[in-house]
Coordinates of C-alpha atoms and ligand atoms in Angstrom, one line a residue:
M1 CA 0.0 0.0 0.0
R2 CA 3.0 2.3 0.3
R3 CA 4.5 3.3 -3.0
K4 CA 8.3 3.2 -2.7
L5 CA 10.3 6.3 -3.2
A6 CA 13.8 6.8 -4.5
A7 CA 14.8 10.4 -3.7
G8 CA 18.0 12.2 -4.7
N9 CA 19.3 15.2 -2.8
W10 CA 21.8 17.1 -4.9
K11 CA 22.6 19.5 -2.1
M12 CA 24.7 22.4 -3.4
N13 CA 25.8 20.5 -6.6
G14 CA 24.6 20.8 -10.2
T15 CA 24.4 23.2 -13.1
A16 CA 22.6 22.9 -16.4
A17 CA 25.1 20.3 -17.7
D18 CA 24.0 17.9 -15.0
L19 CA 20.5 17.7 -16.4
A20 CA 21.9 14.9 -18.5
V21 CA 21.6 12.8 -15.4
V22 CA 17.9 13.5 -15.3
E23 CA 17.5 12.5 -19.0
D24 CA 19.4 9.3 -18.5
I25 CA 17.3 8.3 -15.4
C26 CA 14.2 9.2 -17.4
K27 CA 15.2 6.9 -20.2
A28 CA 16.2 4.0 -17.9
H29 CA 13.2 4.2 -15.6
K30 CA 10.2 5.2 -17.7
G31 CA 7.1 3.5 -16.2
A32 CA 9.0 2.6 -13.1
G33 CA 7.1 0.8 -10.4
V34 CA 8.4 3.3 -7.7
D35 CA 8.3 7.0 -7.3
I36 CA 11.5 8.9 -8.3
L37 CA 12.3 12.3 -6.9
I38 CA 15.2 14.6 -7.5
C39 CA 15.8 17.7 -5.3
P40 CA 18.3 19.9 -7.2
P41 CA 19.5 23.4 -6.3
A42 CA 16.5 25.8 -6.7
T43 CA 18.3 27.3 -9.7
L44 CA 17.7 24.1 -11.7
L45 CA 14.1 23.3 -10.5
S46 CA 12.1 24.5 -13.5
R47 CA 14.6 23.1 -16.1
L48 CA 14.7 19.8 -14.2
T49 CA 10.9 19.7 -14.3
D50 CA 11.0 20.2 -18.1
A51 CA 13.6 17.5 -18.5
A52 CA 11.9 15.0 -16.2
G53 CA 8.5 14.9 -17.7
D54 CA 6.2 12.6 -15.7
V55 CA 9.0 10.1 -14.8
I56 CA 10.8 12.1 -12.1
A57 CA 9.2 14.5 -9.5
A58 CA 11.1 17.6 -8.6
G59 CA 11.6 18.9 -5.1
G60 CA 13.2 21.8 -3.2
Q61 CA 15.8 21.3 -0.4
D62 CA 14.4 23.9 2.0
C63 CA 11.7 26.6 2.1
H64 CA 11.0 29.7 4.3
A65 CA 8.1 29.5 6.7
K66 CA 6.6 32.7 5.4
D67 CA 4.7 33.2 2.0
S68 CA 6.7 36.2 0.9
G69 CA 8.4 39.3 2.2
A70 CA 11.8 40.9 3.1
H71 CA 13.9 37.7 3.5
T72 CA 16.8 38.1 1.1
G73 CA 18.1 34.9 -0.4
D74 CA 15.2 32.8 0.9
I75 CA 12.6 30.9 -1.1
A76 CA 8.9 30.5 -0.2
A77 CA 7.2 27.2 -0.6
G78 CA 4.8 28.7 -3.1
M79 CA 7.8 29.7 -5.3
L80 CA 9.1 26.1 -5.3
A81 CA 5.6 24.9 -6.4
D82 CA 5.5 27.6 -9.0
A83 CA 8.9 26.3 -10.4
G84 CA 7.5 22.8 -10.7
A85 CA 8.4 21.2 -7.3
T86 CA 5.9 18.8 -5.8
Y87 CA 8.1 17.9 -2.7
V88 CA 10.4 19.7 -0.4
I89 CA 13.1 18.3 2.0
L90 CA 12.9 19.9 5.4
G91 CA 15.1 19.7 8.5
H92 CA 18.0 18.0 6.8
S93 CA 20.9 17.7 9.3
E94 CA 23.0 20.1 7.2
R95 CA 20.2 22.8 7.5
R96 CA 19.9 22.0 11.2
E97 CA 23.6 22.4 11.7
D98 CA 24.6 25.1 9.2
H99 CA 21.6 27.3 9.8
E100 CA 20.8 26.3 13.4
E101 CA 17.3 25.2 12.4
T102 CA 15.3 23.9 15.3
D103 CA 12.4 21.4 15.3
Q104 CA 10.0 24.3 15.7
D105 CA 11.5 26.0 12.6
V106 CA 11.1 22.8 10.6
R107 CA 7.5 22.5 11.8
E108 CA 6.7 26.0 10.7
K109 CA 8.3 25.4 7.3
A110 CA 6.4 22.2 6.9
K111 CA 3.1 24.0 7.6
A112 CA 4.0 26.5 4.9
A113 CA 5.0 23.8 2.5
L114 CA 1.7 21.8 3.0
A115 CA -0.3 25.0 2.6
A116 CA 1.5 25.5 -0.8
G117 CA 0.5 22.0 -1.8
L118 CA 3.9 20.4 -1.5
K119 CA 4.7 17.0 0.0
V120 CA 7.2 17.2 2.8
V121 CA 10.3 15.0 3.4
I122 CA 11.1 15.6 7.0
C123 CA 14.6 14.5 8.1
V124 CA 15.5 13.1 11.5
G125 CA 18.6 11.5 12.8
E126 CA 21.1 11.2 15.6
S127 CA 24.7 12.2 15.9
L128 CA 27.5 9.7 16.6
E129 CA 27.7 10.9 20.3
E130 CA 24.0 10.4 20.7
R131 CA 24.1 6.9 19.2
E132 CA 27.1 6.0 21.4
A133 CA 25.3 7.3 24.5
A134 CA 22.3 5.0 23.5
N135 CA 20.1 8.1 23.0
T136 CA 19.1 7.4 19.4
L137 CA 15.4 6.6 20.0
D138 CA 14.9 9.5 22.4
I139 CA 16.4 11.9 19.9
I140 CA 14.3 10.6 17.0
S141 CA 11.2 10.7 19.2
G142 CA 11.8 14.4 20.0
Q143 CA 12.5 15.3 16.4
L144 CA 9.4 13.6 15.2
A145 CA 7.2 15.2 17.8
G146 CA 8.7 18.7 17.3
S147 CA 9.2 18.8 13.5
I148 CA 6.0 17.2 12.1
P149 CA 2.9 19.5 12.0
D150 CA -0.5 18.0 12.9
A151 CA -2.0 18.4 9.4
V152 CA -0.2 15.7 7.6
T153 CA -1.5 12.7 5.7
G154 CA 0.1 9.5 4.4
E155 CA 0.1 11.2 1.0
T156 CA 1.8 14.5 2.1
L157 CA 4.3 13.2 4.7
V158 CA 7.5 11.3 4.1
V159 CA 10.0 10.8 6.9
A160 CA 13.7 10.3 6.2
Y161 CA 15.8 8.6 8.9
E162 CA 19.3 9.9 8.3
P163 CA 21.9 9.2 11.0
I164 CA 24.2 12.2 10.8
W165 CA 27.3 10.1 11.1
A166 CA 26.3 8.1 8.1
I167 CA 25.9 11.1 5.7
G168 CA 28.7 11.4 3.2
T169 CA 30.9 9.1 5.3
G170 CA 30.5 5.7 3.6
K171 CA 29.5 4.3 7.0
I172 CA 26.0 2.9 7.5
P173 CA 24.3 1.5 10.6
T174 CA 23.8 -2.2 10.9
L175 CA 20.7 -3.5 9.2
D176 CA 19.3 -4.3 12.7
Q177 CA 19.9 -0.7 13.8
I178 CA 18.2 0.6 10.7
G179 CA 15.2 -1.7 11.3
E180 CA 15.0 -0.7 14.9
V181 CA 14.7 3.0 14.1
H182 CA 12.3 2.5 11.2
D183 CA 10.0 0.3 13.3
F184 CA 10.1 2.9 16.0
I185 CA 9.3 5.7 13.6
R186 CA 6.3 3.7 12.3
A187 CA 5.1 3.0 15.8
R188 CA 5.3 6.7 16.8
L189 CA 3.5 7.8 13.6
E190 CA 0.7 5.3 14.3
E191 CA 0.5 6.4 17.9
R192 CA 0.2 10.1 17.0
F193 CA -1.7 10.1 13.7
G194 CA -3.6 6.8 13.9
A195 CA -3.2 3.6 11.9
G196 CA -4.3 5.1 8.5
V197 CA -1.7 7.9 8.3
G198 CA 0.8 5.9 10.4
R199 CA 0.8 3.0 8.0
S200 CA 0.6 4.9 4.8
T201 CA 3.5 7.3 5.5
R202 CA 6.7 6.4 3.7
I203 CA 9.9 6.2 5.8
L204 CA 13.1 6.5 3.8
Y205 CA 16.6 5.6 5.0
G206 CA 19.4 8.1 4.1
G207 CA 23.2 8.1 4.6
S208 CA 25.8 6.6 2.3
V209 CA 23.2 4.6 0.2
K210 CA 25.2 3.2 -2.7
P211 CA 24.5 0.6 -5.5
G212 CA 26.4 -1.9 -3.4
N213 CA 24.3 -1.7 -0.2
A214 CA 20.9 -0.6 -1.5
A215 CA 19.3 -4.0 -1.9
E216 CA 20.1 -5.1 1.7
I217 CA 18.9 -1.8 3.1
F218 CA 15.6 -2.1 1.1
A219 CA 15.0 -5.5 2.5
V220 CA 14.8 -4.1 6.0
S221 CA 11.3 -3.8 7.6
N222 CA 9.6 -0.4 7.2
V223 CA 12.2 0.9 4.8
D224 CA 10.1 2.4 1.9
G225 CA 13.0 3.8 -0.1
A226 CA 16.0 6.0 0.3
L227 CA 17.1 9.6 0.4
V228 CA 20.4 9.6 -1.6
G229 CA 23.0 12.3 -1.6
G230 CA 26.3 11.7 -3.4
A231 CA 25.1 8.6 -5.3
S232 CA 22.2 10.6 -6.9
L233 CA 24.6 12.9 -8.8
K234 CA 25.5 10.3 -11.4
A235 CA 23.0 8.2 -13.4
A236 CA 25.4 5.2 -13.2
D237 CA 25.0 5.2 -9.4
F238 CA 21.4 6.4 -8.9
S239 CA 19.9 4.1 -11.6
P240 CA 21.0 0.8 -9.9
I241 CA 19.7 2.1 -6.6
I242 CA 16.3 2.8 -8.2
S243 CA 16.4 -0.7 -9.8
A244 CA 17.2 -2.3 -6.4
L245 CA 14.1 -0.5 -4.9
E246 CA 11.9 -1.7 -7.8
D247 CA 13.1 -5.3 -7.2
S248 CA 12.7 -5.1 -3.4
Ligands
LIG301 P1 24.8 10.8 1.2 O1 23.8 11.9 1.7 O2 24.0 9.7 0.4 O3 25.8 11.5 0.4 O4 25.4 10.1 2.4 C1 22.5 11.6 2.1 C2 21.8 12.9 2.5 O5 22.3 13.7 3.2 O6 20.6 13.0 2.2

């Protein structure tokens, strides 16, 4: 009942030349049995939407909590939608760290995104210190409670579990550790939003997903796809990850 999702987060990478990746993925995965999303820098959103047709959805990497106004350099959710985005990533650990975003900030941004008709990919995840201190589930619980607004549905909410120490490092948690957190997130969502929303919300794993580890990660319970950083920048890496998700 949950349609799987392969999401690419290009972060601060990509110019027009990189739209070739989008074209290659489109050719290779036309009619895919999973949803495919790429979140490029905002400068590429509308061109990516043109190149992606109906094969790949486009998403932003952040939005402002307000609709408009004197906020130099920021982008409103409605502007992302206007440029062709249907999703937005919110609360990525790099935003939480580089821009000191709090759970409350993420929640306000998510409300604005939902009001603009976007689906939200809300990121949660523990630091290495928190994992080593056996605080992972407490941290995740607090981030879920604080960052997700009340007005979500299984259609509009995606949660991404991204252990901070696994992002861009080549390290991933054990499959048991991934399963434990994903089962926990599912249980918390069901508790707060009821079985309907809780069971239909997609939960992605993110952090050093590569062609070589994708299949084993996708076999873990309650893993409905991946949020992929570095490996989404090349079709030769992202495409086998999408295929592994289709086969899972
Ligand atoms: P990575 O990044 O795949 O490069 O580890 C994942 C992310 O930050 O979303």
